[in-house]
Structures are given as C-alpha cells and as structure tokens.
PDB file of C-alpha atoms in Angstrom:
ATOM      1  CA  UNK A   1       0.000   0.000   0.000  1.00 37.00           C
ATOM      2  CA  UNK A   2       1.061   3.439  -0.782  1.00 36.00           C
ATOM      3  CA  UNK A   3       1.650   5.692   2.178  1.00 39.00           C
ATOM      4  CA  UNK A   4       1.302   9.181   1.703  1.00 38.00           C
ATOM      5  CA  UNK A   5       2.301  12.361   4.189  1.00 39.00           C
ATOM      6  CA  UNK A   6      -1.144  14.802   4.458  1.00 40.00           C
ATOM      7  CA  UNK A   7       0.767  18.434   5.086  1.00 38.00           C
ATOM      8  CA  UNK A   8       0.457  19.424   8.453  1.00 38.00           C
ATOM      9  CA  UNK A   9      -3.097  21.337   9.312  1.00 38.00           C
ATOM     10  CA  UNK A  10      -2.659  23.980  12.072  1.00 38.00           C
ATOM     11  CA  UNK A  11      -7.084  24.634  12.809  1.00 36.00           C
ATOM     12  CA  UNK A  12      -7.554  27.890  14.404  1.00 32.00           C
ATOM     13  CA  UNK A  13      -8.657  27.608  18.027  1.00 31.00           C
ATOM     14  CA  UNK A  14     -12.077  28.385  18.951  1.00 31.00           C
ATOM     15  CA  UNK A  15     -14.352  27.653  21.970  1.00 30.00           C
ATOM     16  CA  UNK A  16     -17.883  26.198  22.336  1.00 30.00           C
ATOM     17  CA  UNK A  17     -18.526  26.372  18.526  1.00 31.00           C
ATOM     18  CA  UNK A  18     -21.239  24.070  17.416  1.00 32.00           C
ATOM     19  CA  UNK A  19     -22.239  22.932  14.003  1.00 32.00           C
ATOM     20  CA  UNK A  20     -25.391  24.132  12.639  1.00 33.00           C
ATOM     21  CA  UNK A  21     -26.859  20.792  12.105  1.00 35.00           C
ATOM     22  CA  UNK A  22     -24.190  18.530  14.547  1.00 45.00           C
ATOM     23  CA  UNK A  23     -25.449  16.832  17.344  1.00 53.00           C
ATOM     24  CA  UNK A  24     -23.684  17.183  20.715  1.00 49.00           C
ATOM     25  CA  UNK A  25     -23.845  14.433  23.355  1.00 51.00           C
ATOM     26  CA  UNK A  26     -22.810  13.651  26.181  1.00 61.00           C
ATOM     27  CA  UNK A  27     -20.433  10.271  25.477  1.00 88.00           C
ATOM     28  CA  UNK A  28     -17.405  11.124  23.762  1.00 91.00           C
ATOM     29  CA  UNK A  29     -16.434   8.741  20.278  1.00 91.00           C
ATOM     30  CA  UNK A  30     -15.088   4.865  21.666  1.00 94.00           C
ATOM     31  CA  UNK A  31     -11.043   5.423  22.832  1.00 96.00           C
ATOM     32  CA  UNK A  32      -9.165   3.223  24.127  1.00 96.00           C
ATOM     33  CA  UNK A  33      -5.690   3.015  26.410  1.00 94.00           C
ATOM     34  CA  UNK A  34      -2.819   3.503  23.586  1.00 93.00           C
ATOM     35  CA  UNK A  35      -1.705  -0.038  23.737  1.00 92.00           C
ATOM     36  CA  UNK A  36      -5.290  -1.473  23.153  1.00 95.00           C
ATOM     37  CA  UNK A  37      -5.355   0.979  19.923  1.00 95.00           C
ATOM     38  CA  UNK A  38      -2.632  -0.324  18.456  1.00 92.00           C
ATOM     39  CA  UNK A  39      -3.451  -3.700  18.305  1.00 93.00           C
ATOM     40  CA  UNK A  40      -7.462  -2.635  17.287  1.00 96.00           C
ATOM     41  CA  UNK A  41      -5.644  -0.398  14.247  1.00 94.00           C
ATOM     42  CA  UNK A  42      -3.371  -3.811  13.095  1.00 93.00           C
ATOM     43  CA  UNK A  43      -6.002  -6.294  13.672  1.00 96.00           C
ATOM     44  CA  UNK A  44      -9.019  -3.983  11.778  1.00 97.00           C
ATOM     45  CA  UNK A  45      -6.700  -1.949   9.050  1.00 95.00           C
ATOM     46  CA  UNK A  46      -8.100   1.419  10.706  1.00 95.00           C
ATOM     47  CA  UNK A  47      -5.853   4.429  10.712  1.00 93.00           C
ATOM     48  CA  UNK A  48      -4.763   5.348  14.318  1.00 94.00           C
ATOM     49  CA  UNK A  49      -5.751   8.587  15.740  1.00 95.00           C
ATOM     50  CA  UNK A  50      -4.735   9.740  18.868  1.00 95.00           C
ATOM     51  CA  UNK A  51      -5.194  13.020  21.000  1.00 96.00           C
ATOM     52  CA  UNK A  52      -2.715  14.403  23.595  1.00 96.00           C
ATOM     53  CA  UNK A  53      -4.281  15.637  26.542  1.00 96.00           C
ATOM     54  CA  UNK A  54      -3.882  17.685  29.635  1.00 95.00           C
ATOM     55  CA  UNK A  55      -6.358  18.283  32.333  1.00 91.00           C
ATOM     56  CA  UNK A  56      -5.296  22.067  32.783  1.00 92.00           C
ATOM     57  CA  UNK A  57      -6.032  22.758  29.160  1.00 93.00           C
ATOM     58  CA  UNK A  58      -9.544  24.319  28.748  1.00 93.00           C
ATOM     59  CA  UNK A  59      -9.184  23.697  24.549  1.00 94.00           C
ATOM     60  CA  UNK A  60      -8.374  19.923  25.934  1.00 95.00           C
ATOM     61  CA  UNK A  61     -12.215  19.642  27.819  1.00 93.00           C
ATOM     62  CA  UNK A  62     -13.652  21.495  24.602  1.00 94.00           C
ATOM     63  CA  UNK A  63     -12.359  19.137  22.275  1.00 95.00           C
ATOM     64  CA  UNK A  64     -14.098  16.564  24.123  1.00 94.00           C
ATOM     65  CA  UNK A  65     -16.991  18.502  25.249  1.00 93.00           C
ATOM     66  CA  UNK A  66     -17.962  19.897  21.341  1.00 93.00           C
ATOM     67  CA  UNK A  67     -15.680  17.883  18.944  1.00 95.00           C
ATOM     68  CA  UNK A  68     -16.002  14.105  20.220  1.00 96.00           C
ATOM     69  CA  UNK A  69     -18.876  13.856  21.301  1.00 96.00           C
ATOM     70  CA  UNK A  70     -20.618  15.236  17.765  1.00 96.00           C
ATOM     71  CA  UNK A  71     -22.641  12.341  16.703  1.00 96.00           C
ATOM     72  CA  UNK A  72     -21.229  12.605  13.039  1.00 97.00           C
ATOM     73  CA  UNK A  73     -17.877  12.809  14.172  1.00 97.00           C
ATOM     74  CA  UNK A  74     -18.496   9.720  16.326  1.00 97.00           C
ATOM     75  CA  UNK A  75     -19.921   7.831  13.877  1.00 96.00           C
ATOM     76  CA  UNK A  76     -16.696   8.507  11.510  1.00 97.00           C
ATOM     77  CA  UNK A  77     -14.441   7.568  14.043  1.00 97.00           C
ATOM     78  CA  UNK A  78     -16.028   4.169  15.060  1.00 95.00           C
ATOM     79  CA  UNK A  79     -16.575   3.478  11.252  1.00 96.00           C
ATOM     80  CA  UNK A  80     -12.989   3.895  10.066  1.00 96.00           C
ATOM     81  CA  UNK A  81     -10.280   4.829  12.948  1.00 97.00           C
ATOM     82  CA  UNK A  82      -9.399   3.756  16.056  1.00 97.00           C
ATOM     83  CA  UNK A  83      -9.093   6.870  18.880  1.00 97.00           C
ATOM     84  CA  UNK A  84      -6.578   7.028  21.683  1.00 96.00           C
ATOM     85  CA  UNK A  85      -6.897   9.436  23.943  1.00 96.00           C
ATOM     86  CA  UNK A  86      -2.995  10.152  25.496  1.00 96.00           C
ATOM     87  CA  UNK A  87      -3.032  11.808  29.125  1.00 94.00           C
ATOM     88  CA  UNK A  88      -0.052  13.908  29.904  1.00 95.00           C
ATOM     89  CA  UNK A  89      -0.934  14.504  33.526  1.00 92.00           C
ATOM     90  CA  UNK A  90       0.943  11.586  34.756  1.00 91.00           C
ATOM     91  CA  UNK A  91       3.826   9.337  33.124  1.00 92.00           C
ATOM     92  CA  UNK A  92       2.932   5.966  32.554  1.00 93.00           C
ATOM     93  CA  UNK A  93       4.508   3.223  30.192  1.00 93.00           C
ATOM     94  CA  UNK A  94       3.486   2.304  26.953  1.00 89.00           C
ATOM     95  CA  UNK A  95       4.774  -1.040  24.835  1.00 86.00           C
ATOM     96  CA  UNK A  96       5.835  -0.295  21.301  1.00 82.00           C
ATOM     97  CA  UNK A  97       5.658  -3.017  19.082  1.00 75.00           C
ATOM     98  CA  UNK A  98       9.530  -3.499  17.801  1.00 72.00           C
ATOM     99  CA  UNK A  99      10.732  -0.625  19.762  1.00 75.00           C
ATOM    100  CA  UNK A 100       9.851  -1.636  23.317  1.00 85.00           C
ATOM    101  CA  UNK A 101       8.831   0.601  26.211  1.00 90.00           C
ATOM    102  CA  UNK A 102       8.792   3.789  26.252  1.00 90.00           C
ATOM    103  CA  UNK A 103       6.940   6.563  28.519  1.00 94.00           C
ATOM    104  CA  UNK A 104       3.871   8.580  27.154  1.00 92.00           C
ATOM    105  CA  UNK A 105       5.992  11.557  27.482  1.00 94.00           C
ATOM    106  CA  UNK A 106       8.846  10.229  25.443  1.00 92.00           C
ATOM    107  CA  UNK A 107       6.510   9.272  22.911  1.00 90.00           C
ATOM    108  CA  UNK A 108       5.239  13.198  22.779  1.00 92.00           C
ATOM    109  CA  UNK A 109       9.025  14.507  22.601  1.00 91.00           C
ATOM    110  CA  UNK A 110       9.958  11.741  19.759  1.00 87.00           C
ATOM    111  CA  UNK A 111       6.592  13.113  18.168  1.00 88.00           C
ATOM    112  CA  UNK A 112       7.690  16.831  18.235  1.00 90.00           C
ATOM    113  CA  UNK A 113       4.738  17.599  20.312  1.00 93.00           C
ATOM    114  CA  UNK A 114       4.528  21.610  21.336  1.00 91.00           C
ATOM    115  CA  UNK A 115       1.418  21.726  23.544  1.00 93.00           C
ATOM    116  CA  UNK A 116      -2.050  20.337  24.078  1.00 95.00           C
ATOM    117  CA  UNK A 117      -3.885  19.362  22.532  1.00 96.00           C
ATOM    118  CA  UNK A 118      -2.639  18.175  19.699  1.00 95.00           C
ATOM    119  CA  UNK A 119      -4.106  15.340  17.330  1.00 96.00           C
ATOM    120  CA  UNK A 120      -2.074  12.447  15.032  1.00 93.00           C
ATOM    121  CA  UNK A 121      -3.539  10.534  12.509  1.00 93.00           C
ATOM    122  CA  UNK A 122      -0.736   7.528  11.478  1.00 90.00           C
ATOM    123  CA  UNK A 123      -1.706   4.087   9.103  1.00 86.00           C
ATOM    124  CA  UNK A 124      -2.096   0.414  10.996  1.00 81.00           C
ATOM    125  CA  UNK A 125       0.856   0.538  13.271  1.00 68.00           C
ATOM    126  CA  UNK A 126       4.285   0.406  11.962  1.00 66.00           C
ATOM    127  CA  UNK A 127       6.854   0.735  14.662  1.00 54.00           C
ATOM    128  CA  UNK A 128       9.062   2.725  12.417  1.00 58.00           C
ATOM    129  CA  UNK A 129       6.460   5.441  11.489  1.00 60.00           C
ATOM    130  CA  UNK A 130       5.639   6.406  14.958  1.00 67.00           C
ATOM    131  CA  UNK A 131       8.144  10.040  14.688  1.00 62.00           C
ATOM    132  CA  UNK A 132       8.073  12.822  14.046  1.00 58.00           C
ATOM    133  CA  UNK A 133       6.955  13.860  10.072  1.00 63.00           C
ATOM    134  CA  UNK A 134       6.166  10.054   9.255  1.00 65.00           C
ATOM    135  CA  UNK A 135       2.016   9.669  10.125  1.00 77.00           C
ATOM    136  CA  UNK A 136      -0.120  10.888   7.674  1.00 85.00           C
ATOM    137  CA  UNK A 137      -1.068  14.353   9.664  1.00 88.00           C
ATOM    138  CA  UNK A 138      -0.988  16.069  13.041  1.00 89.00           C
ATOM    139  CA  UNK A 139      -3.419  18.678  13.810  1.00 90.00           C
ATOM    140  CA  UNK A 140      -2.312  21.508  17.184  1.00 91.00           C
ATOM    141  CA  UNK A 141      -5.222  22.873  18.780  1.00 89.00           C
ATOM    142  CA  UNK A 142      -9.417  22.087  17.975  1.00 85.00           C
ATOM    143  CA  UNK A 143     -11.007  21.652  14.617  1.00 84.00           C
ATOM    144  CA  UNK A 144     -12.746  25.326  14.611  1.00 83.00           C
ATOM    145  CA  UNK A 145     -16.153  23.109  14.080  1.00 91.00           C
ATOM    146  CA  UNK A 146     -16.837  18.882  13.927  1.00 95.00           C
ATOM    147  CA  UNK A 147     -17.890  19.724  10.465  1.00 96.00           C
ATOM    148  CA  UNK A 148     -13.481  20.660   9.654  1.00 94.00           C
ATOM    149  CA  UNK A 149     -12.662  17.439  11.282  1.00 95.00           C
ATOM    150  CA  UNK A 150     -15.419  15.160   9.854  1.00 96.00           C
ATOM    151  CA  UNK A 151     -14.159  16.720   6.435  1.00 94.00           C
ATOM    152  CA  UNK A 152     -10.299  16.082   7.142  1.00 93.00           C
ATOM    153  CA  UNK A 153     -11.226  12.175   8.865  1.00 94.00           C
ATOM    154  CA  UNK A 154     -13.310  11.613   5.354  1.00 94.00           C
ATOM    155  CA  UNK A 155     -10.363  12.531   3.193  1.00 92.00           C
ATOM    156  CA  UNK A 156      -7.388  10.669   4.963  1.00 92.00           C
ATOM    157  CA  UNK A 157      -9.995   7.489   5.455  1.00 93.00           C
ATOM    158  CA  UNK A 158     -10.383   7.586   1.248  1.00 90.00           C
ATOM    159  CA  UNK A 159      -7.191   9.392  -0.211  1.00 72.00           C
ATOM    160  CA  UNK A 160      -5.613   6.771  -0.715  1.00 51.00           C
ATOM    161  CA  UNK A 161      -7.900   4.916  -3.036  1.00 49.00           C
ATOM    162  CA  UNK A 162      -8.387   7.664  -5.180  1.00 51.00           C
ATOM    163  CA  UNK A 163      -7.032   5.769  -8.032  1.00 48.00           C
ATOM    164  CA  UNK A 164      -8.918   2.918  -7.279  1.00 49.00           C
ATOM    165  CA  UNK A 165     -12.254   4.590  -6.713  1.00 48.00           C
ATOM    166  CA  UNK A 166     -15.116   2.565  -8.879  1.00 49.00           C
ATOM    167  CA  UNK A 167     -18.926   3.630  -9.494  1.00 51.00           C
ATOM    168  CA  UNK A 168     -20.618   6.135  -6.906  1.00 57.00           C
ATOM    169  CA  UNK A 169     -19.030   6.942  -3.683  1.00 62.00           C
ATOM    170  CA  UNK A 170     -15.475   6.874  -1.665  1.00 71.00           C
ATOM    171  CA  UNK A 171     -13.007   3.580  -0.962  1.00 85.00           C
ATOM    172  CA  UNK A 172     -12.097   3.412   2.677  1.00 90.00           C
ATOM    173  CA  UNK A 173      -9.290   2.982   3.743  1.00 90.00           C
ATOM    174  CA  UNK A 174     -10.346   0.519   6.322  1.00 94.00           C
ATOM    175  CA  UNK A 175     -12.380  -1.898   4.187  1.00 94.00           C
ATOM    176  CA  UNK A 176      -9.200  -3.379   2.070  1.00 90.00           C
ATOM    177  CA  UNK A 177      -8.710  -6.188   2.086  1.00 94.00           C
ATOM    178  CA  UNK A 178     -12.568  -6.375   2.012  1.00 97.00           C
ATOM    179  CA  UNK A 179     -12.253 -10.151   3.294  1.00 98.00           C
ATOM    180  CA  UNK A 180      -9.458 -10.340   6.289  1.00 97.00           C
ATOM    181  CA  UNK A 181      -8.516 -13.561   8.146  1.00 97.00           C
ATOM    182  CA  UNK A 182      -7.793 -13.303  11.496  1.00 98.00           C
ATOM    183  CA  UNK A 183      -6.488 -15.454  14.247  1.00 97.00           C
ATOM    184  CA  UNK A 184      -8.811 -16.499  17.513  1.00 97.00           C
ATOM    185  CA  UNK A 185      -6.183 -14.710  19.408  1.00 97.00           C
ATOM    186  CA  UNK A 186      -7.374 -11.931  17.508  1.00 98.00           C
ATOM    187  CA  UNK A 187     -11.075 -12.361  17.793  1.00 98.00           C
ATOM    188  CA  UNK A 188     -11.013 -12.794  21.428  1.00 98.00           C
ATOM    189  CA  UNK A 189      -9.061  -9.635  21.616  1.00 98.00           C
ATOM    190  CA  UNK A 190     -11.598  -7.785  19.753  1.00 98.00           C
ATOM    191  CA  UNK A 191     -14.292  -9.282  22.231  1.00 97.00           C
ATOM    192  CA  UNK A 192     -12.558  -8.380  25.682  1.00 97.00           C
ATOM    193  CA  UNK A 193     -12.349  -4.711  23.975  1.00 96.00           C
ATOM    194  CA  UNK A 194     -16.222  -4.832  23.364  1.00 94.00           C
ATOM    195  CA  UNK A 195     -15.456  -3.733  19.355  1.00 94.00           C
ATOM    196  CA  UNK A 196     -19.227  -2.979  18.038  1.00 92.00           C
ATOM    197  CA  UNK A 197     -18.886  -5.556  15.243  1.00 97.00           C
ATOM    198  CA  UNK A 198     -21.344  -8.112  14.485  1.00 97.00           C
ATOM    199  CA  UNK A 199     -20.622 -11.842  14.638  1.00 97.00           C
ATOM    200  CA  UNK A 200     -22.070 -14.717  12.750  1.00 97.00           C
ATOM    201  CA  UNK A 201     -21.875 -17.371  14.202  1.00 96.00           C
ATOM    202  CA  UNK A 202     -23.267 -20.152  12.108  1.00 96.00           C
ATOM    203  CA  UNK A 203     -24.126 -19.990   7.916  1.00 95.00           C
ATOM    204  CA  UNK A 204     -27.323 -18.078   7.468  1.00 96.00           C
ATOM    205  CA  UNK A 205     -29.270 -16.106   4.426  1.00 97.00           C
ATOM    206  CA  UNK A 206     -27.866 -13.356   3.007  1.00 97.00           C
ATOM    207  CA  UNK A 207     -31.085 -12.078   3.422  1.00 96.00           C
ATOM    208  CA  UNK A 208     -31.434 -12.289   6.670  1.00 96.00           C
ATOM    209  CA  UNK A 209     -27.348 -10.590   7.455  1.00 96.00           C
ATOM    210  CA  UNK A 210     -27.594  -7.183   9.487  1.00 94.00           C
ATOM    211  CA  UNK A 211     -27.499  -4.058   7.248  1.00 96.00           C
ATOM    212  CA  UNK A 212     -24.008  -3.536   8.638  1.00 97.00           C
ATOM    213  CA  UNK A 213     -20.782  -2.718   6.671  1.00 97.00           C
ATOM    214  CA  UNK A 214     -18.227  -5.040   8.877  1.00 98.00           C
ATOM    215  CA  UNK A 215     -19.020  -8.531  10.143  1.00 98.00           C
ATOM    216  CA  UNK A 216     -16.919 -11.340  11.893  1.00 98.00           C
ATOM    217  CA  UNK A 217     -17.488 -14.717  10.488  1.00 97.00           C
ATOM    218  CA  UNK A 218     -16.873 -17.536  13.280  1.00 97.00           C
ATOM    219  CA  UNK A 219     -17.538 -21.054  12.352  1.00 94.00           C
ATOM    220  CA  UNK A 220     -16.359 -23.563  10.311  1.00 92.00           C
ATOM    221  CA  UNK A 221     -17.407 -24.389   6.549  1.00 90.00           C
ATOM    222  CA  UNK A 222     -15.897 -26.125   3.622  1.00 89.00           C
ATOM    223  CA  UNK A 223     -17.100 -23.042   1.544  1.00 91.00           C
ATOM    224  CA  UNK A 224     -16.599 -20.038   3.839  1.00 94.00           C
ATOM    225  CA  UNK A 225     -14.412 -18.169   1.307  1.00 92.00           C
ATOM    226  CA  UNK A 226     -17.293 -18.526  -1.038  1.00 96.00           C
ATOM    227  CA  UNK A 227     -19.732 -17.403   1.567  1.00 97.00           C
ATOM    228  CA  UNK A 228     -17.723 -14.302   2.321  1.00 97.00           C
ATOM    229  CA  UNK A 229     -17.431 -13.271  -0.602  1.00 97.00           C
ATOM    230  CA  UNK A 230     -21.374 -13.652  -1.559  1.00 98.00           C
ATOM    231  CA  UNK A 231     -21.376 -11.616   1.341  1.00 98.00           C
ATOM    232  CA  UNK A 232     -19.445  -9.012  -0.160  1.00 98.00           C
ATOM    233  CA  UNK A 233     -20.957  -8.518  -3.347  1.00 97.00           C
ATOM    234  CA  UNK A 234     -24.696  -9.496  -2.555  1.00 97.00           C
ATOM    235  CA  UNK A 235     -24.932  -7.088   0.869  1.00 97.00           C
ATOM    236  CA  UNK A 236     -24.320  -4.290   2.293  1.00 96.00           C
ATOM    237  CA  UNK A 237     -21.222  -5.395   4.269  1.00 98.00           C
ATOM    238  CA  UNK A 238     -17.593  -4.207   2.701  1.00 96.00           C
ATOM    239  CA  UNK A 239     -15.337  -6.414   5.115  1.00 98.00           C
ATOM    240  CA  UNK A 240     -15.304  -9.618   6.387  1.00 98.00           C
ATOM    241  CA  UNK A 241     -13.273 -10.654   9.162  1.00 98.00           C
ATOM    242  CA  UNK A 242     -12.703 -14.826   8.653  1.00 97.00           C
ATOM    243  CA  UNK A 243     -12.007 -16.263  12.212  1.00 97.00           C
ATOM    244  CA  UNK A 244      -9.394 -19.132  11.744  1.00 93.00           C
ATOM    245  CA  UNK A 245      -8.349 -21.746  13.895  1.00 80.00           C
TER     246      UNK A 245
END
C-alpha cells in the first residue's frame, strides 16, 4: 500500500462552537488506552488517531466537550479509525511493538509535540512510522467546528484509493482487504475490547445478514471463502473478518 504524508493542518482555536446541524452528546467517540489501539488499528486496518491531553487545558475539555462527542464525528471515528486518547498529567509506560517501552511523554518529545492538545492521525501501526513527520497528519489545537474534522477524517480514510475509486461513492481505507482472516487470538481480543462488530456465528441467508458494513465470520465451513465473498458482493457489508483456527 502506498503511504502518503497529508501536510500538516494547524485549525484555528475556537471555543464552544457548534455545528449548525451537529449533534452534541454527552459520550465522547469509543477510545481506548494507547496499547489497546494499536493492536485494534493492526487487527481492523483502521488508521490510528490519537489526542494528547492535559487536564489544565480548557481547549483539551472542549475538544471533548464539542468535537467528540458530535454524533457525526463519532460515527466517523467508530466506522474507520481507532481513537486514543494520550493523558499527559501523569507518566505511565506504553509497549511499542519493535521498539519496546517507552513513557507517554517520550513518545510526545519523539513526536515533536509543542502543547495540548494536539491530534495524530498515522496508518495500521508500523513501529518505524511512529516520529516525528512520518504519520499521515498532526493537527495543534481544535477543529474550529466537527464539520473541519469530519471533512479532514473523510479525506485521509479515502485518499488513498483515489485511483482505485469505482462507481458512486469513496473507498475506505479501512475496508481493504474487504475479506481479512484473522487469528482467535485476535477475535477474542476484539471481544474483551467490546469492538461494536457483528458476529455470525453459524451460515445463514444473506437475506437475513444485518445491514451492517463489517461482520466477523466464526464457524467452520468447507465453503466459507465462497460465503464471504457472496457476502461481499450481494450485501451491504464491505469487510469480512474470517475467524481461523
């Protein structure tokens, strides 16, 4: 896969803006402790974003407050990224894979990080792209609206398809390969984290599937990779997750 380097946004800072049609609530979009997100961005292809925080930073509690909880912002992030948000109130220790431990602050100085908060968007993780100037983009400060950062999520989730884009609408990033095995390691991974992913469980209907666009396939059948890919073609869902033994 090609990766690409987005230039660098800077959004101007602005408090308690909220879109003219967005939804505010009170949950913020699913995160998860940095560790967790790695494995969630390898095991489901989704670009990693993560958010350094502080809790003396007001623009910190807006972000949350205005930008993460918008419903359509939500609803991007869950679809196609995995979210980490990074505390820098306290050190703690987080396992790189092929680099070993580091500290969350260490991370933040290898990152070139200037203040908070500040937002990184890299691809699945790859040890040696987690630096400075090698994720796709890094965002100081708040989207001015959740209407900028649904915009900027939509084009790093498809930009890199462009040249593969067929008939009417975008290519996620997220959804190639649109049929993924994955080990029970894996699966049982993405259950103790609660991912909101349907699982089949036994051969039924295409008719009767969920109208979902991702679905875990665990059981056993001689013609499974046939079955998945009826899936793909015949419903609504774009990727397939194949439990294997």
């Amino acid at each position: 896969m090609r990766r690409y380097l987005v230039p660098v946004l800077v959004f101007v800072l602005l408090v308690g803006v909220i879109s003219a049609h967005g939804e505010v609530t009170e949950e913020i979009a699913d995160n998860y402790p940095f560790e967790t997100a790695l494995e969630l961005s390898r095991i489901l292809d989704r670009q990693l974003m993560f958010s350094f925080l502080s809790a003396s930073c007001p623009h910190c509690q807006d972000f949350k407050d205005n930008i993460l909880s918008d419903t359509g912002v939500k609803e991007i992030l869950s679809s196609h990224f995995v979210l980490s948000l990074v505390t820098l109130d306290e050190t703690f220790k987080i396992e790189l894979p092929g680099r070993g431990e580091v500290t969350n602050m260490q991370l933040a100085s290898g990152l070139g990080l200037e203040g908070t908060p500040t937002t990184y968007v890299f691809y699945p993780p790859d040890p040696e792209l987690l630096q400075e100037e090698q994720g796709i983009t890094r965002f100081p400060g708040n989207p001015p609206d959740p209407e900028s950062l649904i915009d900027l999520l939509e084009r790093i989730a498809t930009e890199s398809f462009k040249e593969q884009e067929k008939g009417e609408g975008p290519i996620y990033y997220n959804y190639s390969p649109s049929i993924k095995e994955i080990s029970k390691k894996d699966f049982n991974f993405l259950q103790e984290t609660k991912v909101k992913i349907p699982v089949l469980s036994e051969k039924v209907g295409l008719s009767s599937l969920p109208d979902v666009r991702e679905l875990i396939v665990n059981f056993s059948d001689n013609s499974l990779k046939e079955y998945s890919e009826n899936i793909i073609s015949e419903t609504s869902v774009e990727k397939v997750y194949l439990v294997k033994d």
